[in-house]
mmCIF file of C-alpha atoms in Angstrom:
data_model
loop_
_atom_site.group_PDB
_atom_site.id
_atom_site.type_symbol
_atom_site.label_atom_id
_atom_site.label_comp_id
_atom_site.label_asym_id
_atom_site.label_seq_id
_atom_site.Cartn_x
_atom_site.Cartn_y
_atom_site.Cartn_z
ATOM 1 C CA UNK A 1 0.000 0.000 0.000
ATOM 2 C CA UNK A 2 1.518 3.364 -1.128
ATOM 3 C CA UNK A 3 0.298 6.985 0.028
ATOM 4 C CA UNK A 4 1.030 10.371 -0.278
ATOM 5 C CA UNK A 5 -1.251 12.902 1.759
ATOM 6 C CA UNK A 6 -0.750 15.781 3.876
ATOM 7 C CA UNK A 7 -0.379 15.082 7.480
ATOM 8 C CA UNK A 8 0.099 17.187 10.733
ATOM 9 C CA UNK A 9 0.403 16.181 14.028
ATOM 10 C CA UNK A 10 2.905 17.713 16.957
ATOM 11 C CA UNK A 11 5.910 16.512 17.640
ATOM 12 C CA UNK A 12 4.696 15.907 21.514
ATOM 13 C CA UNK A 13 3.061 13.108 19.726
ATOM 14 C CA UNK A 14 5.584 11.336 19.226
ATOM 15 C CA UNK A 15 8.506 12.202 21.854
ATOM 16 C CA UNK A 16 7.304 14.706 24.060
ATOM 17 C CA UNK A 17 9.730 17.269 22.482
ATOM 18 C CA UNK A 18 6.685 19.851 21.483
ATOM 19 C CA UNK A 19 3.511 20.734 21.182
ATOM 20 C CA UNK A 20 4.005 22.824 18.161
ATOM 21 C CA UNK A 21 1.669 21.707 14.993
ATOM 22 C CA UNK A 22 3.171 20.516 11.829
ATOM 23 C CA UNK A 23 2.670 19.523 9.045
ATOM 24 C CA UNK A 24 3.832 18.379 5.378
ATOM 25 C CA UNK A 25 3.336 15.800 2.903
ATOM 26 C CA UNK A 26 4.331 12.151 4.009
ATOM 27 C CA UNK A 27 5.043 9.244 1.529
ATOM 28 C CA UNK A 28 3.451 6.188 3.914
ATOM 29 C CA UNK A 29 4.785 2.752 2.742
ATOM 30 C CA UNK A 30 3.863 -0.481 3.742
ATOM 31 C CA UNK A 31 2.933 -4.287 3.838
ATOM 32 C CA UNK A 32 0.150 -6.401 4.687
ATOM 33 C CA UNK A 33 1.597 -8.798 7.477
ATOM 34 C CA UNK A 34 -0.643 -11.005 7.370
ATOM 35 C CA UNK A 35 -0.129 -12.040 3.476
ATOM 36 C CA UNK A 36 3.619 -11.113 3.499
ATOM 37 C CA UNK A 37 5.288 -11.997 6.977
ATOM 38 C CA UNK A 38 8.624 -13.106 5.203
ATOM 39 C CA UNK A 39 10.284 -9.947 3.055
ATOM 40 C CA UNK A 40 12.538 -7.314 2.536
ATOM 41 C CA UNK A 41 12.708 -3.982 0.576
ATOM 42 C CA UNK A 42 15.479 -1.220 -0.442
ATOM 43 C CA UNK A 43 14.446 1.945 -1.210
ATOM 44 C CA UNK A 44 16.761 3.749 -3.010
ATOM 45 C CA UNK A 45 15.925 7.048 -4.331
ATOM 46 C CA UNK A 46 16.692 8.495 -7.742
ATOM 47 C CA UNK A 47 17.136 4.876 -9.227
ATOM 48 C CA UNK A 48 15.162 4.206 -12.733
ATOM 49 C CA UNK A 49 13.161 1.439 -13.213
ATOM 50 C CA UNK A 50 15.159 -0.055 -15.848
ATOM 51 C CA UNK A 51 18.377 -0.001 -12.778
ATOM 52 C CA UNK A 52 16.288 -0.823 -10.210
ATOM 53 C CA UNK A 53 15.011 -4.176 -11.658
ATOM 54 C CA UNK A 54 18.231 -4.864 -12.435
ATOM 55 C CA UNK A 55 19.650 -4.487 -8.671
ATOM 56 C CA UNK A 56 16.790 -6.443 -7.600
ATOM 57 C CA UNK A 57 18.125 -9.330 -9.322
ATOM 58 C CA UNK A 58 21.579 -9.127 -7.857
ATOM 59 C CA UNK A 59 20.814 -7.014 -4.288
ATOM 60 C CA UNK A 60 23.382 -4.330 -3.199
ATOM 61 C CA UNK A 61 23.191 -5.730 0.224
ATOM 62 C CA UNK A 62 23.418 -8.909 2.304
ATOM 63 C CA UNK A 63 20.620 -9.302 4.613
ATOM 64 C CA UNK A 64 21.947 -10.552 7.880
ATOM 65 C CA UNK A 65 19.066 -10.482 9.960
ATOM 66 C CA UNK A 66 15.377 -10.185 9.734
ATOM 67 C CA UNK A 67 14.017 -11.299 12.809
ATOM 68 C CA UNK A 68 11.371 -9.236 15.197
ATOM 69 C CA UNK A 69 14.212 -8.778 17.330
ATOM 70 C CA UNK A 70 16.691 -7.128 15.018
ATOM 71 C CA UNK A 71 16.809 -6.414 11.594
ATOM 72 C CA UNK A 72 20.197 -5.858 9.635
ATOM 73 C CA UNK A 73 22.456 -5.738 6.579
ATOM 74 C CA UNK A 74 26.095 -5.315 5.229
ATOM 75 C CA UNK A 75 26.604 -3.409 2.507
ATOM 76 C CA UNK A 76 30.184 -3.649 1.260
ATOM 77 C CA UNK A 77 32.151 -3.626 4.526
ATOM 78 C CA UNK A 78 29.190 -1.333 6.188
ATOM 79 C CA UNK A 79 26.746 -3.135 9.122
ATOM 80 C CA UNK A 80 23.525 -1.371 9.541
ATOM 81 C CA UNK A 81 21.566 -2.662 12.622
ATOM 82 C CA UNK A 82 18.033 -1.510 14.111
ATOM 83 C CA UNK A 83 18.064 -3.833 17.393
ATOM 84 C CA UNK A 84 14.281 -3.497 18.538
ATOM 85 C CA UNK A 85 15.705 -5.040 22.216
ATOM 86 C CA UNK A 86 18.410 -6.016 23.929
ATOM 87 C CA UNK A 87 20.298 -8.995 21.219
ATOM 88 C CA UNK A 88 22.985 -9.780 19.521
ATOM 89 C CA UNK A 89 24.319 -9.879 15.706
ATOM 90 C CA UNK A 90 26.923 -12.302 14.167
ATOM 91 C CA UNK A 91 28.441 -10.752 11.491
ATOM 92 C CA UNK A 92 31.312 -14.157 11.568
ATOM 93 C CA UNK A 93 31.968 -16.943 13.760
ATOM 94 C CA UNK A 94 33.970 -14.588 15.688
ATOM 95 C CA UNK A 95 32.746 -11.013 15.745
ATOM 96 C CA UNK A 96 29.531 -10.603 17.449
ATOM 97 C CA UNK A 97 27.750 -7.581 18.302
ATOM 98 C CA UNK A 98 25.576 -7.346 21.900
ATOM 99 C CA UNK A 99 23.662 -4.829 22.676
ATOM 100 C CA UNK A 100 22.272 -4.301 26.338
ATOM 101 C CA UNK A 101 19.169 -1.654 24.525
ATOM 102 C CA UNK A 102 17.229 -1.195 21.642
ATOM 103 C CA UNK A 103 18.926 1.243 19.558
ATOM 104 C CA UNK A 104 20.052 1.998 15.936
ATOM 105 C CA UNK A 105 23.803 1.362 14.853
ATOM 106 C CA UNK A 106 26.029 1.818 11.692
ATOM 107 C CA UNK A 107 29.432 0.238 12.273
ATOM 108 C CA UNK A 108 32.725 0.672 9.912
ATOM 109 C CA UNK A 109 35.070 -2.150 10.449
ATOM 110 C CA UNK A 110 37.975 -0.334 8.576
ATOM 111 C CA UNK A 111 37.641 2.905 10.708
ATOM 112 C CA UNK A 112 36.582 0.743 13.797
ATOM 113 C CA UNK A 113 34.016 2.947 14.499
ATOM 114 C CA UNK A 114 30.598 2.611 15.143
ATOM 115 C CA UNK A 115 27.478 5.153 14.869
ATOM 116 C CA UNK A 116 24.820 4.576 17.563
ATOM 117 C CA UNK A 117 21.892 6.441 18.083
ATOM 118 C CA UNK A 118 18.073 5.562 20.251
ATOM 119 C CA UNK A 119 15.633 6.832 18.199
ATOM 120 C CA UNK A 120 13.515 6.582 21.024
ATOM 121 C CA UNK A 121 15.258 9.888 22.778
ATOM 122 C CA UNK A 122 14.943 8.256 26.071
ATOM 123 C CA UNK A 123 18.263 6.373 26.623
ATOM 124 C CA UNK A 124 21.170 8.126 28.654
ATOM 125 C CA UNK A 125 23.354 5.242 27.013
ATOM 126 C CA UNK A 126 23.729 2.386 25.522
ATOM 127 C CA UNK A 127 25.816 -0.456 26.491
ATOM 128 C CA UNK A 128 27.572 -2.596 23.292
ATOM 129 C CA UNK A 129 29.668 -5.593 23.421
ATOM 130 C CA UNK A 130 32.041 -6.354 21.098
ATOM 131 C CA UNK A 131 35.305 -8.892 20.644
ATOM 132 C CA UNK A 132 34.753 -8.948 24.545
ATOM 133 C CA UNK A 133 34.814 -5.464 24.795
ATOM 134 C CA UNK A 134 32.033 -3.904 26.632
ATOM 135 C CA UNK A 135 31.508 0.179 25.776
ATOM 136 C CA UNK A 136 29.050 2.207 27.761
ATOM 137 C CA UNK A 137 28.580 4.561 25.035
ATOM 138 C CA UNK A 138 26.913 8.019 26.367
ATOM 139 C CA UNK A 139 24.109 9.781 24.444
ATOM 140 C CA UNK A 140 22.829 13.083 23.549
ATOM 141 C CA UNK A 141 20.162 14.200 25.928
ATOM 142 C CA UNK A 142 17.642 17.351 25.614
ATOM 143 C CA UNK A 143 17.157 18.909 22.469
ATOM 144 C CA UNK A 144 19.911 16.581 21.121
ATOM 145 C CA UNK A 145 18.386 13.276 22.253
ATOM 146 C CA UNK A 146 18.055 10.828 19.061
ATOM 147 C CA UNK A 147 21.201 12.156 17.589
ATOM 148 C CA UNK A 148 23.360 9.569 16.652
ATOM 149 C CA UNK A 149 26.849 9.607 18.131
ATOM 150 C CA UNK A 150 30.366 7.965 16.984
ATOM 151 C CA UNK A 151 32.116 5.770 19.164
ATOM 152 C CA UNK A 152 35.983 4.318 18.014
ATOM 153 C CA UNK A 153 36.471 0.913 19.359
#
């Protein structure tokens, strides 16, 4: 099902940040569950149809995980993660990623960094394990809360 209609809401809403009213209009996306409980989509804007049918045959990702617990790919050397609680992620027999929250992360093996954020805005930190490393990695509160925030391991 595919939508575009002007919506307006306040952002209190959502977060709590304010009750000023917006509004805009909002592309809505999305998928029956019932008749389609096993999928995944790219979206990738400013692709023709011609090149998008033919990256649908060969994907520009690897999906490593599509559970209701976390949801992620690789693409080239990049991870992208949404962890919707507290889980882990293999990425190989020996590098695993734990996370103590739910939160969002991007990580960059060859600048071993990784981008965390908690979309949520309610999290003072998150707590990620990796190689047997534990980081408590310290997030952006106030009007800065749901910022994303690098951390070098």
């Amino acid at each position: 099902h595919v939508s575009i209609a002007f919506k307006s809401a306040t952002w209190k809403t959502i977060d709590g940040a304010s009750d000023k009213m917006v509004g805009d209009t909002v592309l809505s996306i999305f998928l029956d569950h019932r008749t389609a409980n096993k999928y995944a989509y790219i979206i990738q804007p400013n692709v023709s149809v011609k090149d998008a049918k033919k990256s649908s045959v060969h994907l520009p990702v690897d999906i490593l995980a599509n559970t209701a617990s976390v949801q992620a790919i690789r693409s080239g050397s990049v991870i992208q993660a949404v962890f919707y609680s507290s889980g882990s992620l293999s990425l190989t027999p020996t590098t695993i990623i734990k996370v103590a929250q739910p939160c969002l992360i991007i990580y960059k093996p060859a600048q071993h960094a990784i981008w965390v954020s908690d979309p949520t805005r309610k999290l003072a930190s998150v707590s990620i394990e990796m190689g047997g490393k534990v980081s408590d990695i310290a997030l952006p509160s106030g009007m800065y809360a749901g910022s994303t925030v690098k951390y070098l391991l």
